[in-house]
Coordinates of C-alpha atoms and ligand atoms in Angstrom, one line a residue:
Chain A
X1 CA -2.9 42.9 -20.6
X2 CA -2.4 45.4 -17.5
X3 CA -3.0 42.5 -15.2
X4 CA -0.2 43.2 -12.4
X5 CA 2.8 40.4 -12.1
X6 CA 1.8 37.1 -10.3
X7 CA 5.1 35.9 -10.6
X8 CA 8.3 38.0 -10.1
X9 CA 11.6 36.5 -10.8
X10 CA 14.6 38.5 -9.2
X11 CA 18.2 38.1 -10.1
X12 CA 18.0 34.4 -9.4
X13 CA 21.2 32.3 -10.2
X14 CA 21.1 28.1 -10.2
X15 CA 24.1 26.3 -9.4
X16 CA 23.8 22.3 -9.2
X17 CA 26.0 20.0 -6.7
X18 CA 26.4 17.1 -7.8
X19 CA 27.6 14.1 -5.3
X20 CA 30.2 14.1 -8.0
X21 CA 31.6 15.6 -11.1
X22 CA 31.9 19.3 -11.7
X23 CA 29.4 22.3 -10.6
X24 CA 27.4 23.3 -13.2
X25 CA 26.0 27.0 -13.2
X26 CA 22.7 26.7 -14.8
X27 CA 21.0 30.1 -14.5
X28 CA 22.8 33.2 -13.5
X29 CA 20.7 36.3 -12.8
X30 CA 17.5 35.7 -14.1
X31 CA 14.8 38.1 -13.6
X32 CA 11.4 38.1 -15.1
X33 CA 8.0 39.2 -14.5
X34 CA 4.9 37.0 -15.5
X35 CA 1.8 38.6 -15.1
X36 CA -1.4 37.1 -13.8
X37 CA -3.6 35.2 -17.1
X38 CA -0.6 35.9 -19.3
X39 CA 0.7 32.8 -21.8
X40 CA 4.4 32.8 -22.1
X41 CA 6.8 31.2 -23.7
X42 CA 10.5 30.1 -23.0
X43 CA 12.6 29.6 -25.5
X44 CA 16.4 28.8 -25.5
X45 CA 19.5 26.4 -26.7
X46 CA 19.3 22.8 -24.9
X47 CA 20.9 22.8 -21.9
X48 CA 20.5 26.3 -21.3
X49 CA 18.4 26.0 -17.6
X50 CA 14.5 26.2 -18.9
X51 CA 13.5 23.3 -16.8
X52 CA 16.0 24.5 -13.8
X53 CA 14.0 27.8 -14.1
X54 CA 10.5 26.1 -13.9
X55 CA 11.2 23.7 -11.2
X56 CA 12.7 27.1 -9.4
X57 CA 9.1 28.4 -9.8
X58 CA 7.6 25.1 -8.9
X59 CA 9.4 25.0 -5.6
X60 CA 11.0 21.6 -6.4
X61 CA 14.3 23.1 -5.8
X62 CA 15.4 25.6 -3.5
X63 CA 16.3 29.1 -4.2
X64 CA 19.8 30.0 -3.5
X65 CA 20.1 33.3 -4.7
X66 CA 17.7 35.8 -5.6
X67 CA 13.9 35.3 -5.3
X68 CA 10.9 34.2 -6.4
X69 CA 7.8 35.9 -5.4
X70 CA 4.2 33.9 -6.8
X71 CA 0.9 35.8 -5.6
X72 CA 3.1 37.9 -3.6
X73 CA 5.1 35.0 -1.3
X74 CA 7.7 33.4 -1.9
X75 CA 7.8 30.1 -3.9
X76 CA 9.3 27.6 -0.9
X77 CA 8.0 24.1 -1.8
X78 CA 5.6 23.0 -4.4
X79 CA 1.8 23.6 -4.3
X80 CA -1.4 22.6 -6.1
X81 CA -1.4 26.0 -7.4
X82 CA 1.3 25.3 -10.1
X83 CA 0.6 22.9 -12.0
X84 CA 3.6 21.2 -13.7
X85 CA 4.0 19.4 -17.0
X86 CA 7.4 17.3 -16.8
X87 CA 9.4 17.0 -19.9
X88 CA 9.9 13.4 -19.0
X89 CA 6.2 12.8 -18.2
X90 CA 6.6 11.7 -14.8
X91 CA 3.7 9.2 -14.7
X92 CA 3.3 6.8 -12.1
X93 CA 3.8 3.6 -13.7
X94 CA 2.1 1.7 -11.5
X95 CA -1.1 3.3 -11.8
X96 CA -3.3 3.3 -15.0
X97 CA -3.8 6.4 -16.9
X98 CA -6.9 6.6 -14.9
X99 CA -5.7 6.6 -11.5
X100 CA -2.6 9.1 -12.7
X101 CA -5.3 11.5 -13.2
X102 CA -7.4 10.9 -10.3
X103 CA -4.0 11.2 -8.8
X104 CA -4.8 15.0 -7.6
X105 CA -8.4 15.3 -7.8
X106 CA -8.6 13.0 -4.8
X107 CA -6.6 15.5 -3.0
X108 CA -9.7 17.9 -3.2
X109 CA -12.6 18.4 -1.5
X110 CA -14.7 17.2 -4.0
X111 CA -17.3 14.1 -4.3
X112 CA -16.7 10.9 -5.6
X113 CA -18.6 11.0 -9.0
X114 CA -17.6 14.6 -9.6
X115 CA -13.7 13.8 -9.3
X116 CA -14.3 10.3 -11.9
X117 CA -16.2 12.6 -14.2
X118 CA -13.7 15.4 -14.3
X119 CA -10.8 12.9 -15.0
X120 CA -13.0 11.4 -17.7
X121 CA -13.2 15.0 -19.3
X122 CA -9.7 14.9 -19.4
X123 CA -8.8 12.4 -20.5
X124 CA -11.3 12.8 -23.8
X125 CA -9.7 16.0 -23.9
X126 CA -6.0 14.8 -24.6
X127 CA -7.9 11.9 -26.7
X128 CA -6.5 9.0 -24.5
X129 CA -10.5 7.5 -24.4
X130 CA -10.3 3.8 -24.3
X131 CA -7.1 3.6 -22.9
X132 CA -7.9 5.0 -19.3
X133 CA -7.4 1.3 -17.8
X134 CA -3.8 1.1 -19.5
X135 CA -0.6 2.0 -17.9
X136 CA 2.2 4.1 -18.8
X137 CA 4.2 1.6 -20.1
X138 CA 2.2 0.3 -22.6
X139 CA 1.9 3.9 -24.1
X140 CA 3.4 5.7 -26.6
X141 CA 5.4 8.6 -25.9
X142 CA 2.9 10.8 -26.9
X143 CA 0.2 9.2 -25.2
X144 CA 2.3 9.7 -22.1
X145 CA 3.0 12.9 -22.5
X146 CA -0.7 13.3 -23.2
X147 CA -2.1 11.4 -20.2
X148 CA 1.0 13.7 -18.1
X149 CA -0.9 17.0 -19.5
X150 CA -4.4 15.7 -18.5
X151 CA -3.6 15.0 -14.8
X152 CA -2.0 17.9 -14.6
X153 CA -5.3 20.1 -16.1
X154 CA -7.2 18.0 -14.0
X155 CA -6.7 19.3 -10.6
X156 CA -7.0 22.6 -12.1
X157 CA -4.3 25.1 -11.0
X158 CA -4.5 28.8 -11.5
X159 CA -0.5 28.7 -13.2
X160 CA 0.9 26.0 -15.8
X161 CA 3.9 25.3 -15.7
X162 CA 4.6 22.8 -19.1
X163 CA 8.1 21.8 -19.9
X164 CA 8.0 21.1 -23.9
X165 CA 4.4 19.3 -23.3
X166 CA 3.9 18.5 -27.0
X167 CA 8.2 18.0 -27.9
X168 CA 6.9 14.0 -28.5
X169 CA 3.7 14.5 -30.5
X170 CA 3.2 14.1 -33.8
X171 CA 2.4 17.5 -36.1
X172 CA -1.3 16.6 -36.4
X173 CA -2.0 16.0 -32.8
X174 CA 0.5 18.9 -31.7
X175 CA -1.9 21.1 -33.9
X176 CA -4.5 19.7 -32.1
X177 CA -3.6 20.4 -28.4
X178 CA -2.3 24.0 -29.2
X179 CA -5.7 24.5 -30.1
X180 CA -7.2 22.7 -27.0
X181 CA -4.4 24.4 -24.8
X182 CA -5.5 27.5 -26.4
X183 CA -9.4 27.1 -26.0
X184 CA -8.6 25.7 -22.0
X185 CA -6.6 29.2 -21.3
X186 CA -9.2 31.3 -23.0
X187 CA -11.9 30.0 -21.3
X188 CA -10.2 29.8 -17.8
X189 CA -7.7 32.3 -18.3
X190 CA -4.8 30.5 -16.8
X191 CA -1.3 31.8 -16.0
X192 CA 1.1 29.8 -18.5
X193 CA 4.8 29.2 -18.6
X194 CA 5.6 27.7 -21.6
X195 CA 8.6 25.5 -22.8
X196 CA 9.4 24.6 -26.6
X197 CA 12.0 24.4 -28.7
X198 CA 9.7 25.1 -31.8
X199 CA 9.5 29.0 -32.4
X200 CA 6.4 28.8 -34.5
X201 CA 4.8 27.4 -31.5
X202 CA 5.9 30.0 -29.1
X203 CA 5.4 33.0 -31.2
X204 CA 1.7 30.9 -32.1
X205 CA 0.5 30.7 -28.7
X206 CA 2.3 32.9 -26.2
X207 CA 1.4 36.5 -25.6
X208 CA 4.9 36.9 -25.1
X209 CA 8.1 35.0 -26.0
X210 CA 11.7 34.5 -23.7
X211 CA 14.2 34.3 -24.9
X212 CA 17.0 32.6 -23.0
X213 CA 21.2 32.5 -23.3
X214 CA 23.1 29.7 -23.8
X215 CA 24.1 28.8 -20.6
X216 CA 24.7 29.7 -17.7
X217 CA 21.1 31.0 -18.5
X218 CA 20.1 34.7 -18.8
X219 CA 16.9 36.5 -20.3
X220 CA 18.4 37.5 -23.6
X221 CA 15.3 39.6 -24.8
X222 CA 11.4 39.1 -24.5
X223 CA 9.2 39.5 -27.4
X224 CA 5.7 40.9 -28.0
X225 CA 4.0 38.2 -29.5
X226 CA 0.5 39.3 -28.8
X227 CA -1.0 39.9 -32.2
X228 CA -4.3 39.0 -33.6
X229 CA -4.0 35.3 -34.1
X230 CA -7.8 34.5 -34.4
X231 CA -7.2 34.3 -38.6
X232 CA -6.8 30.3 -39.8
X233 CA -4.2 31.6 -41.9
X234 CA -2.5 33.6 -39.7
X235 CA 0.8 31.3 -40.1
X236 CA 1.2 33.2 -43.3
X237 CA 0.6 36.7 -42.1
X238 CA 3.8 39.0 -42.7
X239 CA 3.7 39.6 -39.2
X240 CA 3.5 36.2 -38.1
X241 CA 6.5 35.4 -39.8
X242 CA 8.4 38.3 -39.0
X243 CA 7.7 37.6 -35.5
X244 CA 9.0 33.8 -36.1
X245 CA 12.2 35.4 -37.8
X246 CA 13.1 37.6 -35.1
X247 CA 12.6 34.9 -32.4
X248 CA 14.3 32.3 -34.5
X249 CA 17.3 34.7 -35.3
X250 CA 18.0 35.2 -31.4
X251 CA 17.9 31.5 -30.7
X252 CA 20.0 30.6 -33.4
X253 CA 22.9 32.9 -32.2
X254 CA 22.7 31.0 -28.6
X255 CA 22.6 27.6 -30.0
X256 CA 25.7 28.4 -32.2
X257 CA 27.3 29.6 -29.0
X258 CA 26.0 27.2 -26.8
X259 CA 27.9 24.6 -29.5
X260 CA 31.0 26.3 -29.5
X261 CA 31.4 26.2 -25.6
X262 CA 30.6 22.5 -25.7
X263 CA 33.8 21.9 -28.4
X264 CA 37.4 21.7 -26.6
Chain B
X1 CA -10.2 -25.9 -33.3
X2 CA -7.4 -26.3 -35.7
X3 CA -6.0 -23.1 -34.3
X4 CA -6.3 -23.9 -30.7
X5 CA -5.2 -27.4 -31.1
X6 CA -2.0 -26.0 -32.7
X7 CA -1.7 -23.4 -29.9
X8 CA -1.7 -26.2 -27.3
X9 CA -0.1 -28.5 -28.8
X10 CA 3.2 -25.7 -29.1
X11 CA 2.7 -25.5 -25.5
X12 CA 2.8 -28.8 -24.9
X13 CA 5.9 -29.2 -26.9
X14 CA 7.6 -26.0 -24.7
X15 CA 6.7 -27.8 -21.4
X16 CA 8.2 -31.0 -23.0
X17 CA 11.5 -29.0 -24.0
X18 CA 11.7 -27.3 -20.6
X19 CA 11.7 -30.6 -19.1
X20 CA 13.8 -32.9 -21.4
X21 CA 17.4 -32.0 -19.3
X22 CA 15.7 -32.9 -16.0
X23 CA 14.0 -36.5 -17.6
X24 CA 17.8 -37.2 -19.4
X25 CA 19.6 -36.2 -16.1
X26 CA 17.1 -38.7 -14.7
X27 CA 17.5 -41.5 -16.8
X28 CA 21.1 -40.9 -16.9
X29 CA 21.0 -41.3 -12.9
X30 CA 18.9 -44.5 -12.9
X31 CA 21.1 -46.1 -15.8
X32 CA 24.5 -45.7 -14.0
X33 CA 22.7 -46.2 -10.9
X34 CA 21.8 -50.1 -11.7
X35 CA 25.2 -50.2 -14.4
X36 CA 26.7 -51.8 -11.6
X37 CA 29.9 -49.2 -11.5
X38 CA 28.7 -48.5 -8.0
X39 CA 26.5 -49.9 -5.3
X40 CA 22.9 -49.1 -4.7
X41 CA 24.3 -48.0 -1.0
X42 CA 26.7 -45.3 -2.8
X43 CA 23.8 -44.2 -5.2
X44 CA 20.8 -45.8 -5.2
X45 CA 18.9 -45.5 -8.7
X46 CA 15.9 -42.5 -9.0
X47 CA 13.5 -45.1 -9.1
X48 CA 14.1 -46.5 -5.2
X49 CA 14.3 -43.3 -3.9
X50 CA 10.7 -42.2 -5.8
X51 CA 9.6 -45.7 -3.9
X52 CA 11.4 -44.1 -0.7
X53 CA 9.6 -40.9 -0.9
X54 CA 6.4 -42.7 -1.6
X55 CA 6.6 -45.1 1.5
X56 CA 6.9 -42.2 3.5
X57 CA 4.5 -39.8 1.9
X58 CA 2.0 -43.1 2.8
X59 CA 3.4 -43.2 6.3
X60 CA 2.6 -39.6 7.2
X61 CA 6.5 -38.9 8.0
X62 CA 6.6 -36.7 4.5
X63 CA 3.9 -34.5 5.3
X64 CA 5.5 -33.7 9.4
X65 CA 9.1 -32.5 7.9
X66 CA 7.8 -31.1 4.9
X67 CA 5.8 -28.9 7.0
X68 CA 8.1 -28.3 10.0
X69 CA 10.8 -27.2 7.2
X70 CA 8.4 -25.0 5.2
X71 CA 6.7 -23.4 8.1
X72 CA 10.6 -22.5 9.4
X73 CA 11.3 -21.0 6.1
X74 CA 8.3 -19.4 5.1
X75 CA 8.1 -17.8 8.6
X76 CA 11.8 -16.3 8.7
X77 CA 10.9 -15.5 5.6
X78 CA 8.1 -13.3 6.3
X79 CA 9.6 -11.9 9.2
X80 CA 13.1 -10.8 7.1
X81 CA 10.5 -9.6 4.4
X82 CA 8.5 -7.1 6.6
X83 CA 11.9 -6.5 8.8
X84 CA 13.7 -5.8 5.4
X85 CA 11.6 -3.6 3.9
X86 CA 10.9 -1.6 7.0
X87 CA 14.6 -0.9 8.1
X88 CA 15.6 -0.2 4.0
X89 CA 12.3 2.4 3.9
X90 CA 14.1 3.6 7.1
X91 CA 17.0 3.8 5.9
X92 CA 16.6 5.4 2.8
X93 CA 14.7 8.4 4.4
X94 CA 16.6 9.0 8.0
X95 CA 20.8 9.8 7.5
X96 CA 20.8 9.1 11.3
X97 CA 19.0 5.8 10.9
X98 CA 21.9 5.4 7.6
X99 CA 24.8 6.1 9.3
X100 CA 24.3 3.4 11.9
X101 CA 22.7 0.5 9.6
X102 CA 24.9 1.2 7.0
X103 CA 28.3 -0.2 8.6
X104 CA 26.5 -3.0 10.3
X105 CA 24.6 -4.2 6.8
X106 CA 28.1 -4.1 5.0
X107 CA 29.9 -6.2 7.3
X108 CA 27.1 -8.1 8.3
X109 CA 25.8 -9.3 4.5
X110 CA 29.2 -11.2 3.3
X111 CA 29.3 -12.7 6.8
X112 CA 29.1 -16.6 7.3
X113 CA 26.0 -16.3 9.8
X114 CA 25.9 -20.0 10.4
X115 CA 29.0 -19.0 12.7
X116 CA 26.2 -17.4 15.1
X117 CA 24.1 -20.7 15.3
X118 CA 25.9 -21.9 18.2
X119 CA 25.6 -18.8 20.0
X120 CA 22.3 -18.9 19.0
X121 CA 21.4 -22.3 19.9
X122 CA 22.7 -21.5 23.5
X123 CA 20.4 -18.5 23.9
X124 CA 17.1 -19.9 22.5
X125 CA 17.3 -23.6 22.5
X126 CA 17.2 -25.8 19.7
X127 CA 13.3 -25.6 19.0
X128 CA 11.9 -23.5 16.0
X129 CA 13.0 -19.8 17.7
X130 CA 16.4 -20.6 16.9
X131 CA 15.7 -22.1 13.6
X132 CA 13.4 -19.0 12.5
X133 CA 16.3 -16.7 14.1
X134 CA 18.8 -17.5 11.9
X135 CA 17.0 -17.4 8.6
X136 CA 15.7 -14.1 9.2
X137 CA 19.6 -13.3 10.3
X138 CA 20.4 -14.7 7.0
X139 CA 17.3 -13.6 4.8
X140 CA 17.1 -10.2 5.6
X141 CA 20.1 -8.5 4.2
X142 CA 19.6 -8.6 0.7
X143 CA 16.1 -7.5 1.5
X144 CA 17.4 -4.5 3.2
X145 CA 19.7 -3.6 0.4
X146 CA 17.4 -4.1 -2.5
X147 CA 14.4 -1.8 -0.6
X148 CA 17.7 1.1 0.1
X149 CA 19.0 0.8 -3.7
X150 CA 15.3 0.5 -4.9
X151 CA 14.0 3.8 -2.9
X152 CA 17.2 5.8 -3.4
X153 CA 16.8 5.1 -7.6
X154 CA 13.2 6.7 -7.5
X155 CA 13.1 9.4 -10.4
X156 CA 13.0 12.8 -8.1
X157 CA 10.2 13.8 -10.5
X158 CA 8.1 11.1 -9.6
X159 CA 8.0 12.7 -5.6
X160 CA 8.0 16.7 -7.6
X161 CA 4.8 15.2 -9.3
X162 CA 3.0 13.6 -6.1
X163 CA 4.2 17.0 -4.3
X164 CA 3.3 19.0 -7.0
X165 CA -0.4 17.7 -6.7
X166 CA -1.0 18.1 -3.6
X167 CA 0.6 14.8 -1.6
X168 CA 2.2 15.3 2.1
X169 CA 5.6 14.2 3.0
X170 CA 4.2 11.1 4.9
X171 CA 2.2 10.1 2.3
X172 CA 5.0 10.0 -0.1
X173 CA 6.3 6.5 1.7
X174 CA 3.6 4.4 0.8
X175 CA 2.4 6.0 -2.0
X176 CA 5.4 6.7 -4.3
X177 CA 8.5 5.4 -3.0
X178 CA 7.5 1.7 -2.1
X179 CA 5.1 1.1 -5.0
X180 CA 7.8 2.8 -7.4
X181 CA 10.7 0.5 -5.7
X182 CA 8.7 -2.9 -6.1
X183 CA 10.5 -4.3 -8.8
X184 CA 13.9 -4.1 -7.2
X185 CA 11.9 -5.0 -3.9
X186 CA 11.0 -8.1 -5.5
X187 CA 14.0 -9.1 -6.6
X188 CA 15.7 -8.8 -3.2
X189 CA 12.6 -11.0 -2.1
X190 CA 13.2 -13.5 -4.8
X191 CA 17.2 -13.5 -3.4
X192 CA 15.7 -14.0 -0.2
X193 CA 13.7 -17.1 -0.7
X194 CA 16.3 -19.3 -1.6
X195 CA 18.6 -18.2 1.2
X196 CA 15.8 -18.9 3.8
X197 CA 15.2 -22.4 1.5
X198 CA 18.9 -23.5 2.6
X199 CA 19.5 -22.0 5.9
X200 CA 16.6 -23.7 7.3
X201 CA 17.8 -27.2 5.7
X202 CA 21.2 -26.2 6.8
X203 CA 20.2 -25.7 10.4
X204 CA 17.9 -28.9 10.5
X205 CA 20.8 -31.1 9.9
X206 CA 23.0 -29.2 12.6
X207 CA 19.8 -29.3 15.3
X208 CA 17.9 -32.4 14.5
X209 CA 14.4 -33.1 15.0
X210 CA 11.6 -32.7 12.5
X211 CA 12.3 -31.4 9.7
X212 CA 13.6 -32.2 6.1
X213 CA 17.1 -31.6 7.1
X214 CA 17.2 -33.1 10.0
X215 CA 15.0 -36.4 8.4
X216 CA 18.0 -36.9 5.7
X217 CA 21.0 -36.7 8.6
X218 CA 18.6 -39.0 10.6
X219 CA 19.2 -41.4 7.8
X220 CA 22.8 -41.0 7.3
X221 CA 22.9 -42.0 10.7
X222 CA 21.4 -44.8 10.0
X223 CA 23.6 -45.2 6.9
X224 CA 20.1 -45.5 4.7
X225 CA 21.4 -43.6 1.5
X226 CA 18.0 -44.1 0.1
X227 CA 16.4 -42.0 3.0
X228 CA 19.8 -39.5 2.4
X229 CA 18.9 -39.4 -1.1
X230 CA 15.0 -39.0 -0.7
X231 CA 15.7 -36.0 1.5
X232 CA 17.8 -34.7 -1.4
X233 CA 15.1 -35.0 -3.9
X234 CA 12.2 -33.8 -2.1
X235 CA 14.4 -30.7 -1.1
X236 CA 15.2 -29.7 -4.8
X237 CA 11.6 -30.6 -5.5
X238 CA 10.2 -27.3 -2.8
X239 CA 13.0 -25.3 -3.9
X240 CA 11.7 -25.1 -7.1
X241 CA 8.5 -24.6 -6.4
X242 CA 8.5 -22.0 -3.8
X243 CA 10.9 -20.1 -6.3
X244 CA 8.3 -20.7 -9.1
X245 CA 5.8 -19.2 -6.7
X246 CA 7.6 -16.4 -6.4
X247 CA 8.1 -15.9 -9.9
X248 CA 4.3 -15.9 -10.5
X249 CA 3.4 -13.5 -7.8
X250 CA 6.1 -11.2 -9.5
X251 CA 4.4 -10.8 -12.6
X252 CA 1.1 -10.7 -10.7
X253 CA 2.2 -7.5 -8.5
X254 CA 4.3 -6.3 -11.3
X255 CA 1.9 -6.0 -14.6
X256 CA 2.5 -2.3 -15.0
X257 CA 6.0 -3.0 -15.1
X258 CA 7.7 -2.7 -18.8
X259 CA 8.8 -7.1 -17.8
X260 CA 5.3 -7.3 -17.4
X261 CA 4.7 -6.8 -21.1
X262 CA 3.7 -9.8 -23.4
X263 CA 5.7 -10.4 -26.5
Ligands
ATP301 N1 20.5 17.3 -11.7 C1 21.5 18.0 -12.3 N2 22.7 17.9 -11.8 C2 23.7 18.6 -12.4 N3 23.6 19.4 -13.4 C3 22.3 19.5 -14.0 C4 21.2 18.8 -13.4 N4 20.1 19.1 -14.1 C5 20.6 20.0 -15.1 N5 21.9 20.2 -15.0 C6 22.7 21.1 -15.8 O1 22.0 22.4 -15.8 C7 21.9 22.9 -17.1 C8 20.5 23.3 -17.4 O2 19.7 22.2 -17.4 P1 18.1 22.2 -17.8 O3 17.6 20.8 -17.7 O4 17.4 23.2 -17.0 O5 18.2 22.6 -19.3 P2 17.0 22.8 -20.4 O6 17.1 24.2 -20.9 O7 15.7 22.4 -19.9 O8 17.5 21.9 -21.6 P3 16.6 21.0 -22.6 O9 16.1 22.0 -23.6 O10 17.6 20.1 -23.2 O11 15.6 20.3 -21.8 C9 22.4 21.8 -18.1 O12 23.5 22.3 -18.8 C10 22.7 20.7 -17.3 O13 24.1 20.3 -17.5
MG302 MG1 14.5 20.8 -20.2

């Protein structure tokens, strides 16, 4: 719990340029600390700069103002060692589900058979077996968001960064991969940054939950969210759903605002 | 068997469908043709000029311009493709290499370049460099501009995920923009083909020589409408088929693609 912070967010505001239309300020003065092994959610009204924030942290876009320190450097340009989750997938369509995998494992040092069997294990993992010779298009949306979380797994980074991983699965298989995701972080003890929209999620797996402003984007309030959780039933513990209230309460106020800003 | 019978016997009928407007346009040809309303020397009916084309099929004369035209076309062709595709991929990735190309392709595209064959003809003759020269001249803009639009539409995500696992900048070329800009690549390709079809044709007929083109002004020359009307036929006959071609390798190199889908 004392691990110290792997990644520091300071006072970092977003602004997008587009070629044209208006300037939108996405995130304004967003600091947050995220400390090494620790699961965190990110929660927040649509449109409020969650995925601006994790492709900040990524390195896919450049930092304007403020900074971002990960294992103590500053995050210019992407790297293996955060791994990202798109919320729209970002397969290659052109390559089977197989080959997405291999995708980054065939960036690494690491033998042929050894790099075929680890995208195998993945891909059983996210239960895509049978279909590793398919491509993208012939998926579901969840099986493409599925196949998206096994390549990412795959190459095995030290941070996750997963924008709304499960937002297209079904509430069986969601259940499912929490637990997977769950059993994956325990056993390798990954740094997570987690997107949802569904509270019960967040407040189910993260250690701590975010909560964002409507935008432009701002840390609202971070919650504690690291109780016992090891209890089946543990949906229906008072504190569980206390914790689900409070978190729920806080996004509900930003969505209302985030709706009034939108009306003329 | 019933089944397959059935299944074959749908396709048959589909083929027969897909053909019926070309047999009726046919048969409407070779009835007005011998009606009598005009002379076999205005329009000669379908069935001399298959005889025509025959006779020179047997002769050997069919097989020469066939291949002088094709070769011509398929070469600029291939020259505009590679060309095309390189200077888009340029393009697309270098604002220099944009600011200069960009002017040139815009004027350059809606431009009559049959205006350059004489130039042309003076600087490399009248042999197959000029011929090739201005199909590729011809061919290669809507090459260039389907490989720009088709790179600059990549999702950004798509280079954030090859990034993200580990891929350098050079690799990014050949391994996400180009294969994730096929389709439109293709379909500037499949523009392409035509063009390089009719400019070849075009410039036979101005030129001479072997060729299809120059075959069918060979026999207007020689006022043999037949021979005129031969060349016509056999023309619309490769046209098809080297579009059909194209077609198939489409769907070949494009399976993953959601067109690729069946039913
Ligand atoms: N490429 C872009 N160009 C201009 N504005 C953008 C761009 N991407 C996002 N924005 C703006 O930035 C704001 C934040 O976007 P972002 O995608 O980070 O939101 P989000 O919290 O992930 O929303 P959601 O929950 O709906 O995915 C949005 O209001 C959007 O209008
Ligand atoms: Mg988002």
């Amino acid at each position: 719990m004392d691990n110290p912070a792997q990644i520091i967010i300071e006072n970092v505001s977003h602004h997008y340029r587009p070629a044209v239309g208006r300037e939108v300020l996405a995130l304004e003065s967003v600091s947050l600390q995220v400390r090494e092994r620790e699961f965190l959610a990110l929660v927040g009204p649509s449109g409020c700069g969650k995925s601006t924030l994790l492709y900040l942290i990524g390195g896919f876009l450049p930092i304007d103002t403020g900074k971002i320190m990960v294992d103590g450097k500053p995050a210019a340009g992407p790297g293996p060692d955060r791994g990202i989750v798109f919320q729209n997938f970002a397969l290659f369509p052109w390559k089977t589900v197989r080959k997405n995998v291999l995708y980054g494992l065939e960036r690494q040092a690491l033998p042929r058979a050894e790099r075929e069997a680890r995208a195998q294990a993945f891909i059983d993992l996210v239960g895509l077996t049978g279909f590793e010779e398919s491509y993208p298009s012939h998926l579901s949306g969840g099986m493409k968001q599925r196949a998206a979380i096994a390549r990412t797994l795959a190459f095995d980074p030290r941070m996750l960064l997963m924008d709304e991983p499960f937002g297209a699965l079904d509430a069986q298989t969601r259940s499912l991969m929490q637990s997977e995701l769950l059993a994956i972080w325990e056993k390798t003890r990954k740094t997570v940054i987690f997107v949802t929209h569904d509270v019960h999620e967040a407040v189910y797996l993260a250690e701590r939950v975010a909560v964002m402003t409507a935008r432009p984007g701002r840390i609202k309030a971070i919650i504690d969210t690291s109780f016992d959780k090891d209890d089946p039933e543990v949906h229906r513990s008072k504190i569980f759903v206390d914790k689900v209230d409070e978190v729920w309460t806080l996004v509900r106020d930003e969505a209302v605002k985030a709706l009034e800003k939108q009306r003329p | 068997m019933a089944r397959v019978t059935d299944a074959m016997r749908r396709r048959f009928a589909w083929g027969a469908a897909r053909l019926a407007p070309v047999v009726t346009l046919l048969a409407a040809w070779e009835i007005f043709a011998r009606s009598g309303a005009v002379t076999p020397f205005m329009l000669p009916a379908p069935s001399a000029v298959t005889e025509r084309i025959c006779e020179d099929a047997l002769g050997g004369d069919l097989f020469v311009n066939i291949g002088a035209t094709l070769y011509r076309a398929l070469m600029g062709f291939a020259i505009a493709a590679v060309g095309g595709v390189v200077l888009g991929a340029v393009m697309a990735r270098n604002a220099l290499a944009r600011w200069f190309f960009d002017p040139i392709i815009s004027v350059g595209f809606p431009m009559p370049k049959i205006a350059f064959l004489p130039v042309i003809i003076l600087w490399l003759g009248l042999y197959d460099v000029s011929k090739i020269t201005m199909v590729v001249l011809d061919a290669i803009f809507p090459v260039v501009t389907a490989t720009v639009a088709g790179i600059a539409s990549v999702e950004k995500e798509l280079l954030w995920s090859a990034r993200n696992m580990g891929a350098k900048d050079r690799e990014l070329l050949w391994q996400i923009l180009l294969p994730a800009a096929l389709p439109q690549i293709l379909t500037g390709l499949q523009v392409a083909l035509p063009i390089a079809l009719i400019v070849v044709v075009v410039t036979e007929m101005q030129m001479g020589g072997y060729g299809l083109g120059g075959a069918m002004m060979q026999a207007s020359r020689f006022a043999n409408s037949r021979g005129v009307f031969a060349g016509i036929v056999e023309i619309a006959i490769i046209g098809y088929a080297l579009v059909a071609a194209m077609a198939w390798l489409r769907r070949r190199l494009l399976a993953w693609h959601q067109e690729g889908r069946e039913g």
